[in-house]
CSV table of N, CA and C in Angstrom, one decimal:
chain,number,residue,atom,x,y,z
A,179,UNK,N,0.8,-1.2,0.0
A,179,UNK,CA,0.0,0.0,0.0
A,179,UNK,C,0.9,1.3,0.0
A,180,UNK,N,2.1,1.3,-0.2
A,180,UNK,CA,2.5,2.6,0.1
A,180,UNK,C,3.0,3.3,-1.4
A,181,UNK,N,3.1,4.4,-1.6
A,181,UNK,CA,3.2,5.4,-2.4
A,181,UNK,C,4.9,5.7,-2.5
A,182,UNK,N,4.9,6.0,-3.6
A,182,UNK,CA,6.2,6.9,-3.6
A,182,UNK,C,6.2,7.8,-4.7
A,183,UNK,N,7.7,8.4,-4.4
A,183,UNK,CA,7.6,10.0,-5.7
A,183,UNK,C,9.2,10.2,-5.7
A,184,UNK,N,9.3,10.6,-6.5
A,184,UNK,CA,10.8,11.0,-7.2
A,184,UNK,C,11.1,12.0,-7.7
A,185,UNK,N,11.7,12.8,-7.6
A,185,UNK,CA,11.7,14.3,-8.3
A,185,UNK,C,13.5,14.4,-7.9
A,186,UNK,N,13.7,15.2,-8.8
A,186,UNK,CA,15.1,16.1,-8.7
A,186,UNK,C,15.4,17.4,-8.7
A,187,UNK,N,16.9,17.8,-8.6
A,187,UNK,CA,16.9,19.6,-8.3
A,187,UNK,C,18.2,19.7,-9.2
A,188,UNK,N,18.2,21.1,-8.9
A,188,UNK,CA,19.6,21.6,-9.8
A,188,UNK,C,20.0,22.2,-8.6
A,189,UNK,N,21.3,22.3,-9.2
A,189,UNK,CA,22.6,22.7,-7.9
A,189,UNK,C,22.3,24.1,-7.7
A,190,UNK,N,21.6,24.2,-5.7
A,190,UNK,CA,21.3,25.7,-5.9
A,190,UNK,C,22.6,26.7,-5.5
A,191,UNK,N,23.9,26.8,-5.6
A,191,UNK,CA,24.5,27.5,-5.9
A,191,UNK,C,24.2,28.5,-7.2
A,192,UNK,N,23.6,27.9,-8.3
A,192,UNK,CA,23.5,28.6,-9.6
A,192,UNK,C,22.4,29.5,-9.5
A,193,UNK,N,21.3,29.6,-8.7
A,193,UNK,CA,20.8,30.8,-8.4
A,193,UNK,C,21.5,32.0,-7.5
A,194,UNK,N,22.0,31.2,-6.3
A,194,UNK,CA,22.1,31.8,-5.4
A,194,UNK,C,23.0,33.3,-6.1
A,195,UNK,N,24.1,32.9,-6.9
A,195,UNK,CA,25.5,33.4,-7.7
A,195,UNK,C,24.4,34.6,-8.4
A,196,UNK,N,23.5,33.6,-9.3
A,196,UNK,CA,22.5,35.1,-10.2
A,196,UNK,C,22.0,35.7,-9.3
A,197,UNK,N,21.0,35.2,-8.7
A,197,UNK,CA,20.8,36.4,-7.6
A,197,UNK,C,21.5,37.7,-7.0
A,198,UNK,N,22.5,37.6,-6.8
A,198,UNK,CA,23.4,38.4,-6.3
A,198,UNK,C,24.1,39.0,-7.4
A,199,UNK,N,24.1,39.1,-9.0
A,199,UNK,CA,24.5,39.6,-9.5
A,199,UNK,C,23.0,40.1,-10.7
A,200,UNK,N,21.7,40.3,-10.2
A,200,UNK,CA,21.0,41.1,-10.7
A,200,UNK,C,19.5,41.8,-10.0
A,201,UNK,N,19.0,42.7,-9.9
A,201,UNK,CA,18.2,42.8,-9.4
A,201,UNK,C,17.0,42.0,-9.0
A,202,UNK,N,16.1,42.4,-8.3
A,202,UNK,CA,15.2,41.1,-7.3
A,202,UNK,C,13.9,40.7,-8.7
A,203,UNK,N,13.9,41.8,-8.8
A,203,UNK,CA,12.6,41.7,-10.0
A,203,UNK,C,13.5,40.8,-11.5
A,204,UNK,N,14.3,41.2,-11.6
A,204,UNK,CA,14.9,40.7,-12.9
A,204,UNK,C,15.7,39.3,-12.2
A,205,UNK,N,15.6,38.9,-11.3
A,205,UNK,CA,16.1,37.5,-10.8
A,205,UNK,C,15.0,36.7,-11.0
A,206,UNK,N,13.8,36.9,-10.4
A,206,UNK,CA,12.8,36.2,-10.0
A,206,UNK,C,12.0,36.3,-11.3
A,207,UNK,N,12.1,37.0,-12.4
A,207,UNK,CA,11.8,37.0,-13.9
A,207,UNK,C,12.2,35.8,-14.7
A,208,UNK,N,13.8,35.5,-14.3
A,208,UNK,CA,14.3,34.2,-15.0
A,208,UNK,C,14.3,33.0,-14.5
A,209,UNK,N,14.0,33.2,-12.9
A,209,UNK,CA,13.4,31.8,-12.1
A,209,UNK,C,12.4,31.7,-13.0
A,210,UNK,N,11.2,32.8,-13.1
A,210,UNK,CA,9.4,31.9,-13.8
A,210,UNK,C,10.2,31.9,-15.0
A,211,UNK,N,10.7,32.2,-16.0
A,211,UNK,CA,11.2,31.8,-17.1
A,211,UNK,C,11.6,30.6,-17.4
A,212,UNK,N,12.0,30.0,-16.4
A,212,UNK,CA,12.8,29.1,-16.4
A,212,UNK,C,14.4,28.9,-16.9
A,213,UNK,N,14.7,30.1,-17.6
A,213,UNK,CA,16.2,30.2,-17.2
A,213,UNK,C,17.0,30.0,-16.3
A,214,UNK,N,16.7,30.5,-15.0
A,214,UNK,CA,17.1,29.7,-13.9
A,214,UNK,C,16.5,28.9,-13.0
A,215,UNK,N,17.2,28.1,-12.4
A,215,UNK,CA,16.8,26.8,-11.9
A,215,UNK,C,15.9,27.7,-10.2
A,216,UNK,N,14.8,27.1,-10.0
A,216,UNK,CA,14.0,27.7,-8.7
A,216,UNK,C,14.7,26.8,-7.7
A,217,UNK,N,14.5,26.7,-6.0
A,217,UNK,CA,14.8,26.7,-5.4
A,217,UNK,C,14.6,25.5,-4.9
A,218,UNK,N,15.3,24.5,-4.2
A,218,UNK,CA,15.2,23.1,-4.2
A,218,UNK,C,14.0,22.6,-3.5
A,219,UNK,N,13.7,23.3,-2.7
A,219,UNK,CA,12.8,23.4,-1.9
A,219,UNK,C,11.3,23.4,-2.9
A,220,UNK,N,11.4,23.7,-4.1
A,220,UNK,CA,9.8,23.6,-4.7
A,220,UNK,C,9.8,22.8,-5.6
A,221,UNK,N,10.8,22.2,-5.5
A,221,UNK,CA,11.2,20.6,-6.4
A,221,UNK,C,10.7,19.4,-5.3
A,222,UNK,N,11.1,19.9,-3.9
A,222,UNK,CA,10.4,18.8,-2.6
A,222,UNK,C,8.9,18.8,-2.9
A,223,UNK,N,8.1,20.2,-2.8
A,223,UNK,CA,7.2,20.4,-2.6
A,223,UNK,C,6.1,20.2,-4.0
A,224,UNK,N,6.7,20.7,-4.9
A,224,UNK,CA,6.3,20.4,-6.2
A,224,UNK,C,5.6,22.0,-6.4
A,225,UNK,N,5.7,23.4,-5.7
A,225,UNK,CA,5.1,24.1,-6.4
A,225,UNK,C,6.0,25.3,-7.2
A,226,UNK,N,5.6,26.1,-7.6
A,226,UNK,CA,6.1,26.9,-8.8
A,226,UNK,C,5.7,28.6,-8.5
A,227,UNK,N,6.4,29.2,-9.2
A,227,UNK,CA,6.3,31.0,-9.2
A,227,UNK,C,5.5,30.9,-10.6
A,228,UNK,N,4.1,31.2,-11.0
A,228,UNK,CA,3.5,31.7,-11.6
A,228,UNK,C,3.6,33.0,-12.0
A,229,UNK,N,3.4,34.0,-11.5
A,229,UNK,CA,3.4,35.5,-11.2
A,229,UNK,C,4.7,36.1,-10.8
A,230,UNK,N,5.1,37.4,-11.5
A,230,UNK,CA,5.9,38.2,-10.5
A,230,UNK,C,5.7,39.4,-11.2
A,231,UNK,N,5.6,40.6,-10.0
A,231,UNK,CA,5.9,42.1,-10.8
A,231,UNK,C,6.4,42.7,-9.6
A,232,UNK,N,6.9,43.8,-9.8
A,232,UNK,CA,7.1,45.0,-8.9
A,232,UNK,C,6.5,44.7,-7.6
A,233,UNK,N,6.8,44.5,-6.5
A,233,UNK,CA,5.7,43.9,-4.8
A,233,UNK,C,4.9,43.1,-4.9
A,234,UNK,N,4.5,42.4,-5.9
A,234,UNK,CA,3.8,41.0,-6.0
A,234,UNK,C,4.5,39.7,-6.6
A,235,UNK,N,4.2,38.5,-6.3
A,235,UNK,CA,4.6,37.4,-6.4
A,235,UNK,C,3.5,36.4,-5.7
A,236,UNK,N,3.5,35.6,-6.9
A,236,UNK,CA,2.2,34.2,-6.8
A,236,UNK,C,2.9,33.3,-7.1
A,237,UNK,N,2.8,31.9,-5.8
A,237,UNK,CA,2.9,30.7,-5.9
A,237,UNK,C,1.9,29.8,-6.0
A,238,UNK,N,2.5,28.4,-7.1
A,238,UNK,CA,1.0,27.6,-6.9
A,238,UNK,C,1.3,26.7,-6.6
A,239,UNK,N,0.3,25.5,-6.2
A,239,UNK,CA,0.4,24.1,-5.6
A,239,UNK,C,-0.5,23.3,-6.0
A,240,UNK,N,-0.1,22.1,-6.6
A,240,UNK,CA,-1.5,21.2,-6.7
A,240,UNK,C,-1.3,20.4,-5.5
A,241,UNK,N,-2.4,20.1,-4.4
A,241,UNK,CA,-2.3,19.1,-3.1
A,241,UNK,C,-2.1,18.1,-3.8
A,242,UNK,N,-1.4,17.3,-2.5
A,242,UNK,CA,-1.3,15.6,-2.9
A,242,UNK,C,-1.2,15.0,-1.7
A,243,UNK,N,-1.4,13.6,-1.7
A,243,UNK,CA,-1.3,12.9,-0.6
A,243,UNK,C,0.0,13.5,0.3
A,244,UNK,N,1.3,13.4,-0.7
A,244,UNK,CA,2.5,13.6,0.1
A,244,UNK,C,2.5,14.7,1.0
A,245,UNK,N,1.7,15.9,0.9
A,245,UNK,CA,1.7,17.0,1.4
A,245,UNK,C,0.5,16.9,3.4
A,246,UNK,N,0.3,15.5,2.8
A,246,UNK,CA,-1.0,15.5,4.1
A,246,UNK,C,-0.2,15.3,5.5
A,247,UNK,N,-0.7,16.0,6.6
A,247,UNK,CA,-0.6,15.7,7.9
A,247,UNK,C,-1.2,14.1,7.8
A,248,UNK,N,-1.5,14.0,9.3
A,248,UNK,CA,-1.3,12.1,9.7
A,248,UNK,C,-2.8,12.1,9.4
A,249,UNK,N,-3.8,13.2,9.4
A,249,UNK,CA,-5.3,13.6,9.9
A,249,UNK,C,-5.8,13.8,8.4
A,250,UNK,N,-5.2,13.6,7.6
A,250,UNK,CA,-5.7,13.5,6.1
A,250,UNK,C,-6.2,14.8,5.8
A,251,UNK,N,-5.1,16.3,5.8
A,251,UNK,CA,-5.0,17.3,5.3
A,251,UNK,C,-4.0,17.9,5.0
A,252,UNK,N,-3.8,19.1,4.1
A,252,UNK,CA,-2.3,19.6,3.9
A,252,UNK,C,-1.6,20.1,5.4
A,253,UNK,N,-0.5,20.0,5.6
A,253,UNK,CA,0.3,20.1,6.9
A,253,UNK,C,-0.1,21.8,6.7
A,254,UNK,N,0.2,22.2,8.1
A,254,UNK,CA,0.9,23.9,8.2
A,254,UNK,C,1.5,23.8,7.4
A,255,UNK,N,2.4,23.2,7.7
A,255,UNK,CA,4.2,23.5,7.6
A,255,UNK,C,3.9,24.0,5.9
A,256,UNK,N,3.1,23.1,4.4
A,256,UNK,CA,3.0,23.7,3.3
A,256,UNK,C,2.3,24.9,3.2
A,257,UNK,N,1.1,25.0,4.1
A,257,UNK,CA,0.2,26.1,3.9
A,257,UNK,C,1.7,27.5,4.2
A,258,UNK,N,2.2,27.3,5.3
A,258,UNK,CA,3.4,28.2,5.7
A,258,UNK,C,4.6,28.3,4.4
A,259,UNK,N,4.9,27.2,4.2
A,259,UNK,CA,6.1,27.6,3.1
A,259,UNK,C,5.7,28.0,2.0
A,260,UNK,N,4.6,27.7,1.3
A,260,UNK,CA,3.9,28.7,0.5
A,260,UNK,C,3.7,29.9,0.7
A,261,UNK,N,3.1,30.8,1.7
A,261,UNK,CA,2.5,31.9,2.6
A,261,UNK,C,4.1,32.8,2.0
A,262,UNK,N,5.6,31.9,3.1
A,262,UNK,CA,6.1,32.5,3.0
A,262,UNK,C,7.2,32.7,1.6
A,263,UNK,N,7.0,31.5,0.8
A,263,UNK,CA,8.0,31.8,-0.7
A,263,UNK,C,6.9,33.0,-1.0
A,264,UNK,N,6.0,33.2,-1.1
A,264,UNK,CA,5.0,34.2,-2.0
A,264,UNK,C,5.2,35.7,-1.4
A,265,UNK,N,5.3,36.3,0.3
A,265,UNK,CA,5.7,37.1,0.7
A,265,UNK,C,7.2,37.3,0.9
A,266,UNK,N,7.9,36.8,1.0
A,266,UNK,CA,9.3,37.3,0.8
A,266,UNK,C,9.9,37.2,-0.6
A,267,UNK,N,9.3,36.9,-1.7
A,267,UNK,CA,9.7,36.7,-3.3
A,267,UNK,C,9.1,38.1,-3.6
A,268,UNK,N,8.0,38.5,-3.2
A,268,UNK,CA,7.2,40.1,-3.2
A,268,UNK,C,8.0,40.9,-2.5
A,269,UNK,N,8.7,40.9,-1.6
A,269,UNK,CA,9.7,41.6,-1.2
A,269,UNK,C,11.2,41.7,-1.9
A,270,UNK,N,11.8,40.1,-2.2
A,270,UNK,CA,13.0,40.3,-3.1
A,270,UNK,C,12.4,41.0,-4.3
A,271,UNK,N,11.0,41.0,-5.3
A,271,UNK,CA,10.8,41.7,-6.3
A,271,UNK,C,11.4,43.2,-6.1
A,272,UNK,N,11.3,43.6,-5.0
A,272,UNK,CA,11.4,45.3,-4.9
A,272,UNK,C,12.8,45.6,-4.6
A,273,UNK,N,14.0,44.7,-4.5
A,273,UNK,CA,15.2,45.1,-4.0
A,273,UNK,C,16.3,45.4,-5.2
A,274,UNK,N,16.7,46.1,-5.2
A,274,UNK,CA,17.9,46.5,-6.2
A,274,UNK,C,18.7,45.6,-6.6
A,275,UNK,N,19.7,45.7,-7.1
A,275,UNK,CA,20.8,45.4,-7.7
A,275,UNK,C,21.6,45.4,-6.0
A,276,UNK,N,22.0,44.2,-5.7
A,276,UNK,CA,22.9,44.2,-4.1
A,276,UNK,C,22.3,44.3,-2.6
A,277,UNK,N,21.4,44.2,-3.1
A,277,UNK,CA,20.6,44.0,-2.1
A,277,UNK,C,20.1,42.7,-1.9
A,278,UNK,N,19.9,42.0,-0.6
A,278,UNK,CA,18.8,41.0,-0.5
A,278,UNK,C,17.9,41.0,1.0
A,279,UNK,N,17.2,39.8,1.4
A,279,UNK,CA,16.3,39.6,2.0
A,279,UNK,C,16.5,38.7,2.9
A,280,UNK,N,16.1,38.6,4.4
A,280,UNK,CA,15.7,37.4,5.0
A,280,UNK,C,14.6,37.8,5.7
A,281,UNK,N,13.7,36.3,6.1
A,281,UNK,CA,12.3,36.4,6.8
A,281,UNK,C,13.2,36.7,7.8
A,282,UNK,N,12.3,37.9,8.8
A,282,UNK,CA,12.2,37.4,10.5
A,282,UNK,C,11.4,37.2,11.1
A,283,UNK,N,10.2,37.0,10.4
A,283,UNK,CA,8.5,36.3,11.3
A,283,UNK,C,8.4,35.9,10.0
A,284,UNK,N,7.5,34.9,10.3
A,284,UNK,CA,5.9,34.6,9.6
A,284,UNK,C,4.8,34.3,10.4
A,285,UNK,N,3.8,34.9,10.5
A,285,UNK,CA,2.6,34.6,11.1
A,285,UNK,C,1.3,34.5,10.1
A,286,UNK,N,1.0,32.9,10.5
A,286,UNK,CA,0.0,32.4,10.0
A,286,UNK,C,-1.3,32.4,10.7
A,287,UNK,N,-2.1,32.6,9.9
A,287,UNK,CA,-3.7,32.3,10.0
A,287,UNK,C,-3.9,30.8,9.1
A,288,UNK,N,-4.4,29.9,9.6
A,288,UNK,CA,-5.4,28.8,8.7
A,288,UNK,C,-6.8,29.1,8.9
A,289,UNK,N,-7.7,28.9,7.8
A,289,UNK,CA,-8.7,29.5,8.0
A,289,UNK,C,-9.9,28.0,7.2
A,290,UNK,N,-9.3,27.2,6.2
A,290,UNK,CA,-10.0,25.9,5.8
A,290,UNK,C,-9.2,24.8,5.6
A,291,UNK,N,-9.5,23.8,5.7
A,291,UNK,CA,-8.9,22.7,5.4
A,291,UNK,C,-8.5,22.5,3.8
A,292,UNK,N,-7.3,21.9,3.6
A,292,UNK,CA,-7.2,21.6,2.2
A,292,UNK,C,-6.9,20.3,1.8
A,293,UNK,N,-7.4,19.6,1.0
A,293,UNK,CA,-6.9,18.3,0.4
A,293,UNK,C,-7.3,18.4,-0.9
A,294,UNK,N,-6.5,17.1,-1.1
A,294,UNK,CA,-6.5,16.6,-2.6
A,294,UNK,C,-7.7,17.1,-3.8
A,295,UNK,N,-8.9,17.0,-2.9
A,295,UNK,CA,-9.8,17.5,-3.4
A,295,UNK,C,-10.4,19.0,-3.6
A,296,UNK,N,-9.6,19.1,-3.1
A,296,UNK,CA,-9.6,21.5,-3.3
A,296,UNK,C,-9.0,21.7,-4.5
A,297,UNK,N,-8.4,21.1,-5.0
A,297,UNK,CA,-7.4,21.6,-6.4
A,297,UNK,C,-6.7,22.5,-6.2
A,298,UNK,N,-6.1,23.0,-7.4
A,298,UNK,CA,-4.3,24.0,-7.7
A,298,UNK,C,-5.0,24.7,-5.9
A,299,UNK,N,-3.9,25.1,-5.3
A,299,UNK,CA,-4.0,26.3,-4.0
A,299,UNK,C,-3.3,27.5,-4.9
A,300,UNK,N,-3.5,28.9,-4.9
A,300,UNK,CA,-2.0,29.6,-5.0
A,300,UNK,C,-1.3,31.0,-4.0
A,301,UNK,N,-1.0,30.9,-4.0
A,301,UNK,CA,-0.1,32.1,-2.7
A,301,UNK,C,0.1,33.6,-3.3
A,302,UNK,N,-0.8,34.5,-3.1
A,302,UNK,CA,-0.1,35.9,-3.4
A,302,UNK,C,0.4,36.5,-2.3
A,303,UNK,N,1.5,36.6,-2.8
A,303,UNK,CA,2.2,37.3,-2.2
A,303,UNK,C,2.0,39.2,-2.5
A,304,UNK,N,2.2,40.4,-1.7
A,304,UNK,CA,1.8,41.6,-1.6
A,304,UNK,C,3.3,42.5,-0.7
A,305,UNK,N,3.6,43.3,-1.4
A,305,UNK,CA,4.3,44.4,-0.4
A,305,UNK,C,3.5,45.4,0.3
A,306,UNK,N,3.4,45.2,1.7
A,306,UNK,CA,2.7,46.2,2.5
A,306,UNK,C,3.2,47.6,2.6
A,307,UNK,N,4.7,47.1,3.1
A,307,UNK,CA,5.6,48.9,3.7
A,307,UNK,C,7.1,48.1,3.1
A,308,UNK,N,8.0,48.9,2.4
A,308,UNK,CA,9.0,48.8,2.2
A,308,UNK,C,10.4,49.9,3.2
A,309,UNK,N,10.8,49.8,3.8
A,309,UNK,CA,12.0,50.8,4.1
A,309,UNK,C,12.8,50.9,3.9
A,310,UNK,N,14.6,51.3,4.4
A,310,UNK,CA,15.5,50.9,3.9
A,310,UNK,C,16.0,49.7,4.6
A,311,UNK,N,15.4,49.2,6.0
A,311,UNK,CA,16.1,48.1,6.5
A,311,UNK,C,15.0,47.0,7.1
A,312,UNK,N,13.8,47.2,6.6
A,312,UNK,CA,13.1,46.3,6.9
A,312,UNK,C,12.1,46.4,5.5
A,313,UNK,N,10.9,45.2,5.4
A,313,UNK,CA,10.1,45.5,4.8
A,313,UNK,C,9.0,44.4,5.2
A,314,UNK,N,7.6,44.8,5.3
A,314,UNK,CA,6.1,43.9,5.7
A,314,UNK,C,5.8,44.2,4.5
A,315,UNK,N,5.6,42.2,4.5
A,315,UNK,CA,4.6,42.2,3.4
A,315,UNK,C,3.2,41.1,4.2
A,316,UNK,N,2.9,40.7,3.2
A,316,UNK,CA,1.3,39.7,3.7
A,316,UNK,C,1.5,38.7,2.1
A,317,UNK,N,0.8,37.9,2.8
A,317,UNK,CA,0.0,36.4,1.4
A,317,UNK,C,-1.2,35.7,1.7
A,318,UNK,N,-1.8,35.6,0.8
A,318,UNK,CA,-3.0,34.9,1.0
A,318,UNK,C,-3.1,33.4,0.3
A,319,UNK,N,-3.3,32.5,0.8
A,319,UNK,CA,-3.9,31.4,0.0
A,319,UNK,C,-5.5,31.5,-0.4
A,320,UNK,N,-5.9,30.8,-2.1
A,320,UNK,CA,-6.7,31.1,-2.3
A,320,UNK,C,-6.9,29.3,-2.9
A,321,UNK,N,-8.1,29.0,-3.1
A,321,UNK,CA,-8.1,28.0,-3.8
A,321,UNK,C,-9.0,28.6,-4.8
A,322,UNK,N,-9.3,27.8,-6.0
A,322,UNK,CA,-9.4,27.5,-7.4
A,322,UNK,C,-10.8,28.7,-7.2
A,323,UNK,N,-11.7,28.7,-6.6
A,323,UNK,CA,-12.7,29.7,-6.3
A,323,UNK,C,-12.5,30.8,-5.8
A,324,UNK,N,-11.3,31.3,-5.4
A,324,UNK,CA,-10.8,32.3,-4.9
A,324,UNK,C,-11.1,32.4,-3.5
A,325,UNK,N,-11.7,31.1,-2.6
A,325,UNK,CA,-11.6,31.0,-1.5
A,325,UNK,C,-10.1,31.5,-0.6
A,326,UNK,N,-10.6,32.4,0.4
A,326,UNK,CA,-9.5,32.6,1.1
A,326,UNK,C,-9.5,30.8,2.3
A,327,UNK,N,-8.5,30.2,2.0
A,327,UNK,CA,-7.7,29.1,2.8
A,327,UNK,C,-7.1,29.6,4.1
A,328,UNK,N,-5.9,30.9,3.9
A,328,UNK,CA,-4.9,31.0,4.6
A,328,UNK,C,-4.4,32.3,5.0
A,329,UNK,N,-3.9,33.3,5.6
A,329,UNK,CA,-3.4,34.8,5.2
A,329,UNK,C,-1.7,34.3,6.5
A,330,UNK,N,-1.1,35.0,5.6
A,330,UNK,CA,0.2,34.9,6.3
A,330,UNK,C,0.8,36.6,6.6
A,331,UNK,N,1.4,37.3,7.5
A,331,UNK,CA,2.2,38.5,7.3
A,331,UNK,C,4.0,38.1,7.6
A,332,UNK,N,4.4,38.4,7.0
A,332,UNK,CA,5.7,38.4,7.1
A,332,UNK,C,6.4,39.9,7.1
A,333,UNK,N,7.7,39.7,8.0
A,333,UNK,CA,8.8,41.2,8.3
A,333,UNK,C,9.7,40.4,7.7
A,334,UNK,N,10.6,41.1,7.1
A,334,UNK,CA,12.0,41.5,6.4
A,334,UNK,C,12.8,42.0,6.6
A,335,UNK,N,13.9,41.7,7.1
A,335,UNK,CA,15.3,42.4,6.8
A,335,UNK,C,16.0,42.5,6.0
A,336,UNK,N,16.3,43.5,5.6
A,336,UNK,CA,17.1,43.9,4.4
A,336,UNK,C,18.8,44.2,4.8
A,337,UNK,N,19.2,43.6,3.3
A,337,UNK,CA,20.5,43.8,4.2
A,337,UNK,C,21.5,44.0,2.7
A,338,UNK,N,22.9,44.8,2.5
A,338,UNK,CA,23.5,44.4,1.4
A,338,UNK,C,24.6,43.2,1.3
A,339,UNK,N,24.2,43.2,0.0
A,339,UNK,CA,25.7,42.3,-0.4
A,339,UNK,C,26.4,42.1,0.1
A,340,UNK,N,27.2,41.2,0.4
A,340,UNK,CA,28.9,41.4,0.8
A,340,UNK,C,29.7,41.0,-0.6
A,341,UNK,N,30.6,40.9,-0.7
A,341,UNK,CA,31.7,40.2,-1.4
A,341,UNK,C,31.4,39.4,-2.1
């Protein structure tokens, strides 16, 4: 009775390098392009950057068993790493050339259950307030009816380059 799955990644050094040698909006342009390889982490998960512009960024997900808690629904933990790739990719959208990002919260709301049978989920992500050393954004999970699932807010630190 058990299930399996297989998936692979590319070596994330090769973003990490582009990243740091081009703006947030024009990085996260050639991730959804597919020019460069996305983050290994959505290769585990299986979801994707659909959207990106200037302070926004949308992720999607189709549920699957693999994604279920023991209680036969999607874990936090995806509803969260969605929430947060979709608000902090809305925040690397808005950073320059040398500049980058790290979360320092996420706070989640769940607000429905999701399984298999909700279809695609997807995560907008939103820039609230930008500064020069912090920035709040927010995300929403929606499912296929534009049901609100989930709202997340996330803070930012900004910080430059080094070397």
């Amino acid at each position: 009775m058990g299930r399996t799955r297989t998936y692979g990644w590319e070596d994330p050094e090769v973003p990490a390098r582009a990243a740091g040698a081009m703006a947030g909006l024009e990085f996260l342009r050639e991730v959804q392009a597919g020019r460069l390889p996305g983050a290994p982490l959505g290769q585990t998960l299986d979801f994707a950057l659909d959207e990106v512009e200037h302070g926004r960024a949308v992720f999607s997900l189709l549920p699957g068993e693999e994604h279920y808690n023991p209680i036969g629904s999607m874990h936090g933990g995806v509803f969260a790493t969605l929430l947060d790739s979709a608000a902090g990719c809305a925040v690397q959208s808005t950073l320059p050339l040398g500049m980058a990002y790290t979360s320092l919260d996420l706070t989640v709301k769940f607000l429905r259950p999701v399984t298999v049978e909700t279809g695609r989920v997807r995560a907008v992500g939103t820039v609230i307030s930008a500064g020069r050393r912090t920035a709040l954004a927010q995300a929403q999970l929606f499912d296929a009816n534009d049901r609100l699932l989930a709202h997340a807010t996330s803070s930012c630190m900004l910080f430059p380059l080094t070397g």
